[in-house]
CSV table of C-alpha atoms and ligand atoms in Angstrom, one decimal:
chain,number,residue,atom,x,y,z
A,1,UNK,CA,-0.4,0.1,0.0
A,2,UNK,CA,1.8,3.3,-1.0
A,3,UNK,CA,0.4,5.6,1.0
A,4,UNK,CA,-0.5,5.0,5.0
A,5,UNK,CA,-4.0,6.8,5.0
A,6,UNK,CA,-7.5,6.4,6.2
A,7,UNK,CA,-7.6,4.3,3.0
A,8,UNK,CA,-4.1,2.8,2.8
A,9,UNK,CA,-3.8,2.1,6.7
A,10,UNK,CA,-7.1,0.6,6.2
A,11,UNK,CA,-6.9,-1.7,3.6
A,12,UNK,CA,-4.0,-2.7,4.2
A,13,UNK,CA,-4.1,-3.6,8.2
A,14,UNK,CA,-7.5,-5.7,6.6
A,15,UNK,CA,-6.0,-7.2,3.7
A,16,UNK,CA,-3.1,-8.8,6.3
A,17,UNK,CA,-6.0,-10.0,8.1
A,18,UNK,CA,-7.3,-11.7,5.4
A,19,UNK,CA,-3.5,-13.8,5.2
A,20,UNK,CA,-1.5,-11.6,3.2
A,21,UNK,CA,1.8,-9.9,3.9
A,22,UNK,CA,1.2,-6.2,3.3
A,23,UNK,CA,3.8,-3.3,3.3
A,24,UNK,CA,2.0,-0.3,4.3
A,25,UNK,CA,4.8,3.0,2.7
A,26,UNK,CA,4.4,6.5,3.3
A,27,UNK,CA,6.9,8.7,2.7
A,28,UNK,CA,5.6,10.8,6.3
A,29,UNK,CA,8.5,9.4,8.6
A,30,UNK,CA,6.4,10.4,11.8
A,31,UNK,CA,3.4,7.9,10.8
A,32,UNK,CA,5.7,5.0,10.5
A,33,UNK,CA,7.4,5.6,13.2
A,34,UNK,CA,3.9,5.5,15.6
A,35,UNK,CA,3.0,2.8,13.9
A,36,UNK,CA,6.0,0.9,14.4
A,37,UNK,CA,5.8,1.9,17.8
A,38,UNK,CA,2.5,0.7,18.0
A,39,UNK,CA,0.2,3.9,17.7
A,40,UNK,CA,-1.9,4.7,14.6
A,41,UNK,CA,-2.4,7.8,13.5
A,42,UNK,CA,-6.1,8.1,12.8
A,43,UNK,CA,-8.9,7.8,14.7
A,44,UNK,CA,-11.1,4.8,13.2
A,45,UNK,CA,-13.0,2.4,15.5
A,46,UNK,CA,-11.4,-1.4,15.9
A,47,UNK,CA,-8.6,-0.3,14.0
A,48,UNK,CA,-6.5,-1.0,16.6
A,49,UNK,CA,-6.9,-4.1,17.0
A,50,UNK,CA,-6.6,-5.2,13.7
A,51,UNK,CA,-3.4,-2.9,13.6
A,52,UNK,CA,-1.4,-4.9,16.2
A,53,UNK,CA,-2.6,-8.5,15.7
A,54,UNK,CA,-1.4,-8.3,12.1
A,55,UNK,CA,1.8,-6.7,13.3
A,56,UNK,CA,2.8,-9.2,16.0
A,57,UNK,CA,1.9,-11.7,13.0
A,58,UNK,CA,4.8,-10.1,10.6
A,59,UNK,CA,1.9,-9.8,8.4
A,60,UNK,CA,1.8,-5.9,8.8
A,61,UNK,CA,4.8,-3.7,8.2
A,62,UNK,CA,5.1,-0.4,8.2
A,63,UNK,CA,8.3,1.6,6.2
A,64,UNK,CA,9.5,4.6,4.5
A,65,UNK,CA,11.2,2.3,2.3
A,66,UNK,CA,9.2,2.3,-1.1
A,67,UNK,CA,12.0,0.4,-2.7
A,68,UNK,CA,12.0,-2.9,-0.8
A,69,UNK,CA,7.8,-3.0,-0.2
A,70,UNK,CA,7.6,-2.2,-3.7
A,71,UNK,CA,9.8,-5.2,-5.2
A,72,UNK,CA,8.9,-7.7,-3.0
A,73,UNK,CA,5.1,-7.4,-4.0
A,74,UNK,CA,2.9,-9.0,-6.2
A,75,UNK,CA,0.0,-6.2,-6.3
A,76,UNK,CA,0.9,-2.3,-5.3
A,77,UNK,CA,-1.9,-0.1,-4.1
A,78,UNK,CA,-1.6,4.0,-4.8
A,79,UNK,CA,-3.7,5.2,-1.6
A,80,UNK,CA,-2.1,8.2,-1.9
A,81,UNK,CA,-4.0,11.9,-1.5
A,82,UNK,CA,-5.8,13.0,-4.4
A,83,UNK,CA,-6.7,16.7,-3.5
A,84,UNK,CA,-8.2,19.5,-5.1
A,85,UNK,CA,-5.6,21.2,-7.0
A,86,UNK,CA,-4.4,24.9,-5.4
A,87,UNK,CA,-4.7,26.4,-9.3
A,88,UNK,CA,-8.3,25.1,-10.2
A,89,UNK,CA,-11.3,22.6,-9.0
A,90,UNK,CA,-8.9,19.5,-10.6
A,91,UNK,CA,-7.8,17.0,-8.8
A,92,UNK,CA,-3.8,17.2,-7.5
A,93,UNK,CA,-2.4,14.3,-9.4
A,94,UNK,CA,1.0,14.9,-8.2
A,95,UNK,CA,1.1,12.8,-5.4
A,96,UNK,CA,-0.1,9.5,-7.7
A,97,UNK,CA,2.4,10.4,-10.5
A,98,UNK,CA,5.3,10.9,-8.1
A,99,UNK,CA,4.1,7.7,-6.3
A,100,UNK,CA,4.2,5.6,-9.7
A,101,UNK,CA,7.6,7.1,-10.6
A,102,UNK,CA,8.8,5.7,-7.9
A,103,UNK,CA,7.2,2.7,-7.8
A,104,UNK,CA,8.8,2.3,-11.5
A,105,UNK,CA,12.5,2.6,-10.1
A,106,UNK,CA,11.6,-0.5,-8.6
A,107,UNK,CA,9.7,-2.9,-10.7
A,108,UNK,CA,11.3,-6.0,-10.7
A,109,UNK,CA,9.1,-8.7,-11.7
A,110,UNK,CA,5.7,-8.5,-13.4
A,111,UNK,CA,3.7,-6.1,-11.1
A,112,UNK,CA,-0.4,-5.4,-11.0
A,113,UNK,CA,-0.4,-1.4,-10.1
A,114,UNK,CA,-3.6,-0.6,-8.9
A,115,UNK,CA,-4.9,3.0,-8.0
A,116,UNK,CA,-7.4,2.8,-5.2
A,117,UNK,CA,-7.3,6.8,-4.7
A,118,UNK,CA,-9.8,8.4,-6.1
A,119,UNK,CA,-8.6,9.9,-9.8
A,120,UNK,CA,-10.1,11.2,-12.2
A,121,UNK,CA,-11.5,9.3,-16.0
A,122,UNK,CA,-8.1,8.8,-18.0
A,123,UNK,CA,-5.7,8.5,-15.1
A,124,UNK,CA,-4.7,5.0,-15.3
A,125,UNK,CA,-4.1,5.4,-18.9
A,126,UNK,CA,-1.6,8.3,-17.9
A,127,UNK,CA,-0.3,6.4,-15.6
A,128,UNK,CA,0.5,3.2,-18.3
A,129,UNK,CA,2.7,5.9,-20.4
A,130,UNK,CA,4.6,7.0,-17.4
A,131,UNK,CA,5.6,3.7,-16.6
A,132,UNK,CA,5.8,2.7,-20.5
A,133,UNK,CA,8.6,5.3,-21.0
A,134,UNK,CA,11.4,3.2,-18.4
A,135,UNK,CA,9.9,-0.5,-18.4
A,136,UNK,CA,8.4,-3.0,-20.6
A,137,UNK,CA,4.5,-3.1,-21.0
A,138,UNK,CA,4.8,-7.0,-19.6
A,139,UNK,CA,6.1,-6.4,-16.5
A,140,UNK,CA,3.5,-4.3,-15.5
A,141,UNK,CA,-0.7,-4.3,-15.5
A,142,UNK,CA,-2.5,-1.1,-14.5
A,143,UNK,CA,-5.9,-1.6,-12.7
A,144,UNK,CA,-8.5,0.4,-11.3
A,145,UNK,CA,-10.1,-0.7,-8.0
A,146,UNK,CA,-11.9,2.6,-6.1
A,147,UNK,CA,-12.3,2.3,-2.5
A,148,UNK,CA,-16.2,3.1,-1.1
A,149,UNK,CA,-15.4,2.6,2.2
A,150,UNK,CA,-16.5,5.3,4.9
A,151,UNK,CA,-14.5,7.1,7.3
A,152,UNK,CA,-15.8,5.9,11.1
A,153,UNK,CA,-17.2,2.6,9.8
A,154,UNK,CA,-14.1,2.0,7.2
A,155,UNK,CA,-13.3,-1.9,9.0
A,156,UNK,CA,-17.1,-3.0,8.5
A,157,UNK,CA,-17.1,-1.4,5.3
A,158,UNK,CA,-14.2,-3.5,3.8
A,159,UNK,CA,-15.1,-7.1,5.6
A,160,UNK,CA,-18.8,-6.4,3.6
A,161,UNK,CA,-18.5,-4.3,1.0
A,162,UNK,CA,-21.7,-3.6,-0.9
A,163,UNK,CA,-19.7,-4.2,-4.2
A,164,UNK,CA,-15.7,-4.6,-5.2
A,165,UNK,CA,-15.7,-2.6,-8.3
A,166,UNK,CA,-12.5,-3.7,-10.4
A,167,UNK,CA,-11.4,-1.7,-13.6
A,168,UNK,CA,-9.4,-3.5,-16.0
A,169,UNK,CA,-8.5,-3.8,-19.8
A,170,UNK,CA,-6.6,-7.4,-18.9
A,171,UNK,CA,-8.9,-10.3,-17.7
A,172,UNK,CA,-5.7,-12.2,-16.2
A,173,UNK,CA,-5.4,-9.3,-13.9
A,174,UNK,CA,-8.8,-9.0,-13.2
A,175,UNK,CA,-9.1,-12.9,-12.2
A,176,UNK,CA,-5.6,-12.4,-10.0
A,177,UNK,CA,-7.5,-9.3,-8.5
A,178,UNK,CA,-10.8,-11.5,-7.9
A,179,UNK,CA,-8.9,-14.3,-6.2
A,180,UNK,CA,-7.9,-11.3,-3.7
A,181,UNK,CA,-11.0,-10.3,-2.9
A,182,UNK,CA,-12.2,-14.2,-2.9
A,183,UNK,CA,-12.6,-14.2,1.3
A,184,UNK,CA,-15.2,-11.2,0.9
A,185,UNK,CA,-16.7,-12.5,-2.5
A,186,UNK,CA,-17.5,-16.1,-0.5
A,187,UNK,CA,-19.2,-14.0,2.2
A,188,UNK,CA,-21.1,-12.2,-0.3
A,189,UNK,CA,-19.5,-9.3,-1.7
A,190,UNK,CA,-20.3,-8.4,-5.5
A,191,UNK,CA,-17.2,-8.4,-7.7
A,192,UNK,CA,-17.9,-5.8,-10.5
A,193,UNK,CA,-15.8,-6.1,-13.4
A,194,UNK,CA,-15.9,-3.1,-15.6
A,195,UNK,CA,-13.1,-1.5,-18.0
A,196,UNK,CA,-10.1,0.8,-16.2
A,197,UNK,CA,-12.2,3.8,-17.1
A,198,UNK,CA,-15.4,2.6,-15.8
A,199,UNK,CA,-14.2,1.7,-12.6
A,200,UNK,CA,-12.5,5.0,-12.1
A,201,UNK,CA,-16.2,7.3,-13.3
A,202,UNK,CA,-18.6,4.8,-11.1
A,203,UNK,CA,-16.5,6.1,-8.1
A,204,UNK,CA,-17.2,9.8,-8.7
A,205,UNK,CA,-20.5,9.1,-10.4
A,206,UNK,CA,-21.5,7.3,-7.0
A,207,UNK,CA,-19.7,9.9,-5.1
A,208,UNK,CA,-21.4,12.9,-6.9
A,209,UNK,CA,-24.3,11.2,-6.0
A,210,UNK,CA,-24.6,10.7,-2.5
A,211,UNK,CA,-23.7,14.7,-1.9
A,212,UNK,CA,-26.6,14.8,-4.2
A,213,UNK,CA,-29.0,13.5,-2.2
A,214,UNK,CA,-27.8,15.0,0.9
A,215,UNK,CA,-27.6,18.4,-0.7
A,216,UNK,CA,-31.4,17.7,-1.9
A,217,UNK,CA,-33.0,17.1,1.7
A,218,UNK,CA,-30.8,19.8,2.8
A,219,UNK,CA,-32.6,21.9,0.7
A,220,UNK,CA,-35.8,20.5,1.4
A,221,UNK,CA,-35.0,20.8,5.1
A,222,UNK,CA,-34.9,24.4,4.2
A,223,UNK,CA,-38.5,24.4,2.9
A,224,UNK,CA,-40.0,22.2,6.1
A,225,UNK,CA,-38.6,25.0,7.8
A,226,UNK,CA,-40.3,27.5,6.3
A,227,UNK,CA,-43.8,25.7,5.7
A,228,UNK,CA,-44.3,24.0,9.3
A,229,UNK,CA,-43.1,20.6,8.7
A,230,UNK,CA,-40.4,17.9,10.1
A,231,UNK,CA,-38.0,17.1,7.6
A,232,UNK,CA,-37.6,13.9,9.2
A,233,UNK,CA,-40.5,12.9,8.3
A,234,UNK,CA,-40.4,14.0,4.8
A,235,UNK,CA,-37.3,11.7,4.9
A,236,UNK,CA,-38.7,8.5,6.0
A,237,UNK,CA,-41.5,8.4,3.5
A,238,UNK,CA,-39.3,9.4,0.9
A,239,UNK,CA,-36.7,6.4,1.8
A,240,UNK,CA,-39.2,4.1,2.2
A,241,UNK,CA,-39.8,3.4,-1.2
A,242,UNK,CA,-37.0,1.6,-2.3
A,243,UNK,CA,-35.8,3.3,-5.5
A,244,UNK,CA,-34.9,6.2,-3.3
A,245,UNK,CA,-33.9,4.8,-0.3
A,246,UNK,CA,-33.1,6.4,3.4
A,247,UNK,CA,-29.4,6.6,3.5
A,248,UNK,CA,-27.7,9.8,3.3
A,249,UNK,CA,-31.3,11.6,3.6
A,250,UNK,CA,-30.8,13.0,6.8
A,251,UNK,CA,-30.9,16.9,7.0
A,252,UNK,CA,-28.3,18.3,8.8
A,253,UNK,CA,-25.1,21.0,7.8
A,254,UNK,CA,-23.4,21.2,4.7
A,255,UNK,CA,-21.6,18.0,3.6
A,256,UNK,CA,-17.6,17.8,4.5
A,257,UNK,CA,-14.8,15.2,4.6
A,258,UNK,CA,-11.7,14.6,2.7
A,259,UNK,CA,-14.1,12.9,-0.1
A,260,UNK,CA,-17.5,14.7,-1.4
A,261,UNK,CA,-16.4,18.4,-1.7
A,262,UNK,CA,-13.5,17.6,-3.6
A,263,UNK,CA,-14.5,15.1,-5.8
A,264,UNK,CA,-17.7,16.7,-7.0
A,265,UNK,CA,-15.3,19.4,-7.7
A,266,UNK,CA,-13.4,17.4,-9.8
A,267,UNK,CA,-15.7,15.6,-11.5
A,268,UNK,CA,-17.2,19.1,-13.4
A,269,UNK,CA,-13.4,19.7,-14.2
A,270,UNK,CA,-13.8,16.6,-15.8
A,271,UNK,CA,-16.8,17.1,-18.0
A,272,UNK,CA,-15.5,20.5,-18.7
A,273,UNK,CA,-12.7,19.1,-20.4
A,274,UNK,CA,-15.1,16.5,-22.3
A,275,UNK,CA,-17.4,19.5,-23.0
A,276,UNK,CA,-20.0,18.3,-20.9
A,277,UNK,CA,-22.0,20.5,-18.8
A,278,UNK,CA,-22.7,18.6,-15.1
A,279,UNK,CA,-25.2,21.1,-13.9
A,280,UNK,CA,-26.8,19.0,-11.5
A,281,UNK,CA,-23.2,18.6,-9.7
A,282,UNK,CA,-22.5,22.2,-10.3
A,283,UNK,CA,-25.7,23.6,-8.6
A,284,UNK,CA,-24.7,21.1,-5.8
A,285,UNK,CA,-21.7,22.7,-5.1
A,286,UNK,CA,-23.0,25.8,-4.8
A,287,UNK,CA,-25.7,24.6,-2.7
A,288,UNK,CA,-23.5,23.3,-0.3
A,289,UNK,CA,-21.5,26.2,-0.4
A,290,UNK,CA,-24.7,28.2,0.5
A,291,UNK,CA,-25.5,25.8,3.5
A,292,UNK,CA,-22.0,27.0,5.4
A,293,UNK,CA,-23.4,30.3,5.6
A,294,UNK,CA,-26.9,29.6,5.9
A,295,UNK,CA,-26.4,27.7,8.7
A,296,UNK,CA,-23.9,30.6,10.7
A,297,UNK,CA,-26.7,32.6,9.9
A,298,UNK,CA,-29.3,30.7,11.4
A,299,UNK,CA,-26.9,30.9,14.9
A,300,UNK,CA,-26.7,34.6,14.8
A,301,UNK,CA,-30.4,34.8,14.6
A,302,UNK,CA,-31.1,32.2,17.7
A,303,UNK,CA,-28.3,34.9,19.3
A,304,UNK,CA,-30.5,37.7,18.3
A,305,UNK,CA,-27.5,39.5,16.2
A,306,UNK,CA,-26.0,39.8,19.6
A,307,UNK,CA,-22.8,37.6,18.8
A,308,UNK,CA,-20.0,39.6,20.9
A,309,UNK,CA,-19.2,38.4,23.9
A,310,UNK,CA,-21.5,35.8,24.1
A,311,UNK,CA,-20.1,32.0,25.1
A,312,UNK,CA,-20.7,29.3,22.7
A,313,UNK,CA,-20.4,25.3,23.0
A,314,UNK,CA,-19.6,23.3,19.9
A,315,UNK,CA,-20.5,19.8,20.7
A,316,UNK,CA,-18.1,17.8,18.0
A,317,UNK,CA,-16.0,19.5,15.1
A,318,UNK,CA,-15.4,16.5,13.2
A,319,UNK,CA,-17.1,16.1,9.5
A,320,UNK,CA,-19.2,13.4,10.8
A,321,UNK,CA,-19.1,11.1,13.9
A,322,UNK,CA,-16.6,8.0,14.2
A,323,UNK,CA,-13.8,10.0,12.8
A,324,UNK,CA,-10.8,12.7,13.9
A,325,UNK,CA,-11.3,13.5,9.6
A,326,UNK,CA,-11.7,17.4,9.9
A,327,UNK,CA,-11.1,18.2,6.2
A,328,UNK,CA,-14.0,20.6,5.1
A,329,UNK,CA,-15.7,20.2,7.8
A,330,UNK,CA,-18.1,22.7,8.0
A,331,UNK,CA,-17.1,23.6,11.9
A,332,UNK,CA,-14.0,24.9,10.1
A,333,UNK,CA,-15.8,28.1,8.6
A,334,UNK,CA,-18.4,28.4,11.3
A,335,UNK,CA,-16.1,28.3,14.7
A,336,UNK,CA,-13.7,31.0,13.2
A,337,UNK,CA,-16.3,33.1,11.6
A,338,UNK,CA,-18.1,33.6,15.4
A,339,UNK,CA,-14.8,33.6,16.7
A,340,UNK,CA,-14.3,37.0,14.5
A,341,UNK,CA,-17.9,38.2,15.3
A,342,UNK,CA,-16.7,38.3,19.1
A,343,UNK,CA,-18.2,35.0,20.4
A,344,UNK,CA,-16.4,33.1,22.6
A,345,UNK,CA,-15.9,29.3,22.1
A,346,UNK,CA,-15.9,26.8,24.2
A,347,UNK,CA,-15.5,23.2,21.9
A,348,UNK,CA,-15.2,19.3,22.7
A,349,UNK,CA,-15.0,16.8,20.1
A,350,UNK,CA,-14.2,13.1,21.5
A,351,UNK,CA,-11.8,12.3,18.6
A,352,UNK,CA,-9.4,15.3,20.7
A,353,UNK,CA,-8.4,18.4,20.2
A,354,UNK,CA,-7.7,20.1,17.0
A,355,UNK,CA,-4.4,21.4,15.7
A,356,UNK,CA,-6.1,24.6,13.4
A,357,UNK,CA,-8.3,25.9,16.2
A,358,UNK,CA,-5.2,26.7,18.7
A,359,UNK,CA,-4.4,30.3,16.8
A,360,UNK,CA,-7.5,30.9,17.9
A,361,UNK,CA,-7.7,33.1,21.3
A,362,UNK,CA,-11.3,32.9,22.1
A,363,UNK,CA,-11.3,29.1,21.1
A,364,UNK,CA,-10.8,26.2,23.2
A,365,UNK,CA,-10.9,22.4,23.7
A,366,UNK,CA,-12.6,20.9,26.8
A,367,UNK,CA,-12.3,17.3,27.8
A,368,UNK,CA,-16.2,16.5,27.8
A,369,UNK,CA,-19.7,17.9,27.0
A,370,UNK,CA,-20.0,19.1,30.9
A,371,UNK,CA,-16.7,21.1,30.9
A,372,UNK,CA,-17.7,22.5,27.6
A,373,UNK,CA,-21.6,23.3,28.1
A,374,UNK,CA,-20.5,24.9,31.6
A,375,UNK,CA,-22.0,28.3,31.6
A,376,UNK,CA,-22.1,29.3,28.2
A,377,UNK,CA,-25.6,30.8,26.6
A,378,UNK,CA,-25.8,28.7,23.7
A,379,UNK,CA,-24.7,24.6,22.7
A,380,UNK,CA,-24.1,23.5,18.7
A,381,UNK,CA,-24.6,20.0,18.2
A,382,UNK,CA,-22.6,19.7,15.3
A,383,UNK,CA,-21.3,16.4,15.2
A,384,UNK,CA,-23.7,13.0,15.7
A,385,UNK,CA,-21.3,11.4,18.2
A,386,UNK,CA,-23.2,8.9,20.0
A,387,UNK,CA,-22.5,10.3,23.8
A,388,UNK,CA,-24.2,13.8,22.4
A,389,UNK,CA,-27.6,11.5,21.7
A,390,UNK,CA,-28.3,11.2,25.4
A,391,UNK,CA,-27.1,14.5,27.3
A,392,UNK,CA,-28.7,15.9,30.4
A,393,UNK,CA,-28.9,19.3,29.6
A,394,UNK,CA,-31.4,20.3,33.0
A,395,UNK,CA,-28.3,18.9,34.5
A,396,UNK,CA,-25.6,20.2,33.0
A,397,UNK,CA,-26.5,23.6,32.3
A,398,UNK,CA,-28.3,23.7,35.8
A,399,UNK,CA,-30.7,27.2,35.9
A,400,UNK,CA,-29.8,29.4,33.3
A,401,UNK,CA,-32.1,29.6,30.3
A,402,UNK,CA,-30.1,27.8,27.5
A,403,UNK,CA,-30.2,28.1,24.0
A,404,UNK,CA,-29.8,24.5,22.3
A,405,UNK,CA,-28.8,24.9,18.4
A,406,UNK,CA,-28.9,21.3,17.1
A,407,UNK,CA,-27.8,20.4,13.2
A,408,UNK,CA,-28.3,17.0,13.7
A,409,UNK,CA,-31.9,16.7,15.0
A,410,UNK,CA,-30.5,14.7,18.1
A,411,UNK,CA,-33.5,15.4,20.6
A,412,UNK,CA,-36.8,16.3,19.8
A,413,UNK,CA,-38.7,19.7,20.1
A,414,UNK,CA,-41.6,18.2,22.4
A,415,UNK,CA,-39.1,16.4,24.7
A,416,UNK,CA,-36.8,19.8,24.6
A,417,UNK,CA,-40.3,22.0,25.0
A,418,UNK,CA,-41.0,19.3,28.5
A,419,UNK,CA,-37.4,20.5,29.7
A,420,UNK,CA,-38.3,24.5,29.2
A,421,UNK,CA,-34.9,24.4,26.8
A,422,UNK,CA,-34.9,27.1,23.9
A,423,UNK,CA,-34.0,24.4,20.9
A,424,UNK,CA,-33.7,24.8,17.2
A,425,UNK,CA,-32.9,22.0,15.0
A,426,UNK,CA,-32.9,21.6,11.7
A,427,UNK,CA,-35.7,21.1,8.9
A,428,UNK,CA,-38.5,21.1,11.8
B,1,NAD,N1,-10.8,8.6,3.6
B,1,NAD,C1,-11.7,8.3,2.8
B,1,NAD,O1,-13.1,8.1,3.3
B,1,NAD,C2,-11.7,8.1,1.3
B,1,NAD,C3,-12.7,7.0,1.1
B,1,NAD,C4,-12.5,6.3,-0.3
B,1,NAD,C5,-11.5,7.1,-0.9
B,1,NAD,N2,-11.0,7.8,-0.7
B,1,NAD,C6,-9.2,8.5,-1.5
B,1,NAD,O2,-8.7,7.7,-0.7
B,1,NAD,C7,-7.4,8.9,-1.7
B,1,NAD,C8,-6.6,8.4,0.6
B,1,NAD,O3,-7.2,9.0,1.3
B,1,NAD,P1,-6.9,9.0,2.8
B,1,NAD,O4,-7.6,9.7,3.2
B,1,NAD,O5,-6.4,7.7,2.7
B,1,NAD,O6,-5.7,10.6,2.4
B,1,NAD,P2,-4.5,10.7,3.6
B,1,NAD,O7,-4.3,11.9,3.3
B,1,NAD,O8,-5.3,10.3,4.8
B,1,NAD,O9,-3.4,9.6,3.5
B,1,NAD,C9,-2.6,9.6,1.9
B,1,NAD,C10,-1.0,9.4,2.4
B,1,NAD,O10,0.0,9.5,1.5
B,1,NAD,C11,0.9,9.6,1.8
B,1,NAD,N3,2.0,10.2,0.8
B,1,NAD,C12,1.5,10.6,-0.4
B,1,NAD,N4,2.0,10.5,-1.7
B,1,NAD,C13,3.2,9.6,-1.0
B,1,NAD,C14,4.0,8.9,-1.6
B,1,NAD,N5,4.9,9.5,-2.8
B,1,NAD,N6,5.0,7.7,-0.9
B,1,NAD,C15,4.4,7.4,0.1
B,1,NAD,N7,3.4,7.9,1.0
B,1,NAD,C16,3.0,8.9,0.2
B,1,NAD,C17,0.7,10.6,2.9
B,1,NAD,O11,2.1,11.5,3.3
B,1,NAD,C18,-0.5,9.7,3.6
B,1,NAD,O12,-0.1,9.7,4.6
B,1,NAD,C19,-8.3,10.1,-2.4
B,1,NAD,O13,-8.0,9.7,-2.9
B,1,NAD,C20,-9.0,9.7,-1.6
B,1,NAD,O14,-10.2,10.4,-1.9
B,1,NAD,C21,-11.0,8.3,0.6
């Protein structure tokens, strides 16, 4: 596995758990040192145990030495990041191409080179071209095997995937990939093989579709708020239609994370390159950007336009529960904005303190919910961590009349009314 991040580490550990010998390579020395000393650099439920078990069994190795890892491997997964490029909205493929060149240097026998990173259509062709500059055709095959795991559920998603997509222009290589995934296929996972470009497209088309679902229900929530309807009921009523499905149909903050925002931007660039207007996806980007501001405006409205010196507790800052990933989280917009307006913010996140907020004078991290909510004017529930679902508000807020903005609809209006709390939620 080249790249030992959320995808490379989880997939590497899980492939080792299936009995393979796996080298997890990363150019980040600190990360590899941590892993070799038994620490896990990311928060992912269940990962620690799998890493430890397979490390002890000597099936899982962590190294900065790509050359040794490549030489010893039959199948090489590229799992490096593909963030949004600084110049435009496209995917920055420099990490992928750098990894490709390093792999190329060390090809000593036939290798299957797999892109697990999310890469635009045609990237496999470019990787192939780069390798062909220095190595013979018969020494390698480039395959696309996009990853669909969700942070926070990554182990389960690896072990019980809805489908495994392999895109290859070579039947023999597809067979080898099928063999690698056999233990999962035997447990019921669908193995779907297609051409390399097809697999690359499936990944983007899937993410763009899921992002569209979220943006869609978020807009419905806006309409529900104006029309006195409960968006939760709308979600349930819609979701029971099998053609629609209930997942990714929960209203909340603007979607974030390391995938949806960057992937939907990247696919519109691909669309433009091929002279195809992906207008729906472009609208989703706009809608989600608007939402980041809309929810901050709502906070200001709840505070009756008096933000200066208001004490605010933010519960959960990651883009979703069960991960420490802050990439594109809507809290990264909301907290600095409220801070700039003069609010004093305390936040608590079960995945720990966040480096990014350290630079703000009046933003501090608390060790638990109780501490964060002590003597505040407003509590914002930003992330749906389980521990925020059973808060005894009366106890933690004592007598003070406190406002609560529940951006995840974890509580019900009647219950909060009974408790005498000034409660606001999304689309209800
Ligand atoms: N995070 C997810 O939930 C998820 C899910 C599906 C797909 N993906 C895709 O998988 C890819 C990786 O995502 P991630 O979240 O794991 O990224 P990440 O940033 O957590 O990890 C990438 C790692 O690659 C390393 N790296 C970069 N260049 C390298 C090189 N030349 N040699 C060795 N290591 C190198 C970095 O140091 C980093 O540790 C992205 O394309 C992403 O879109 C991510």
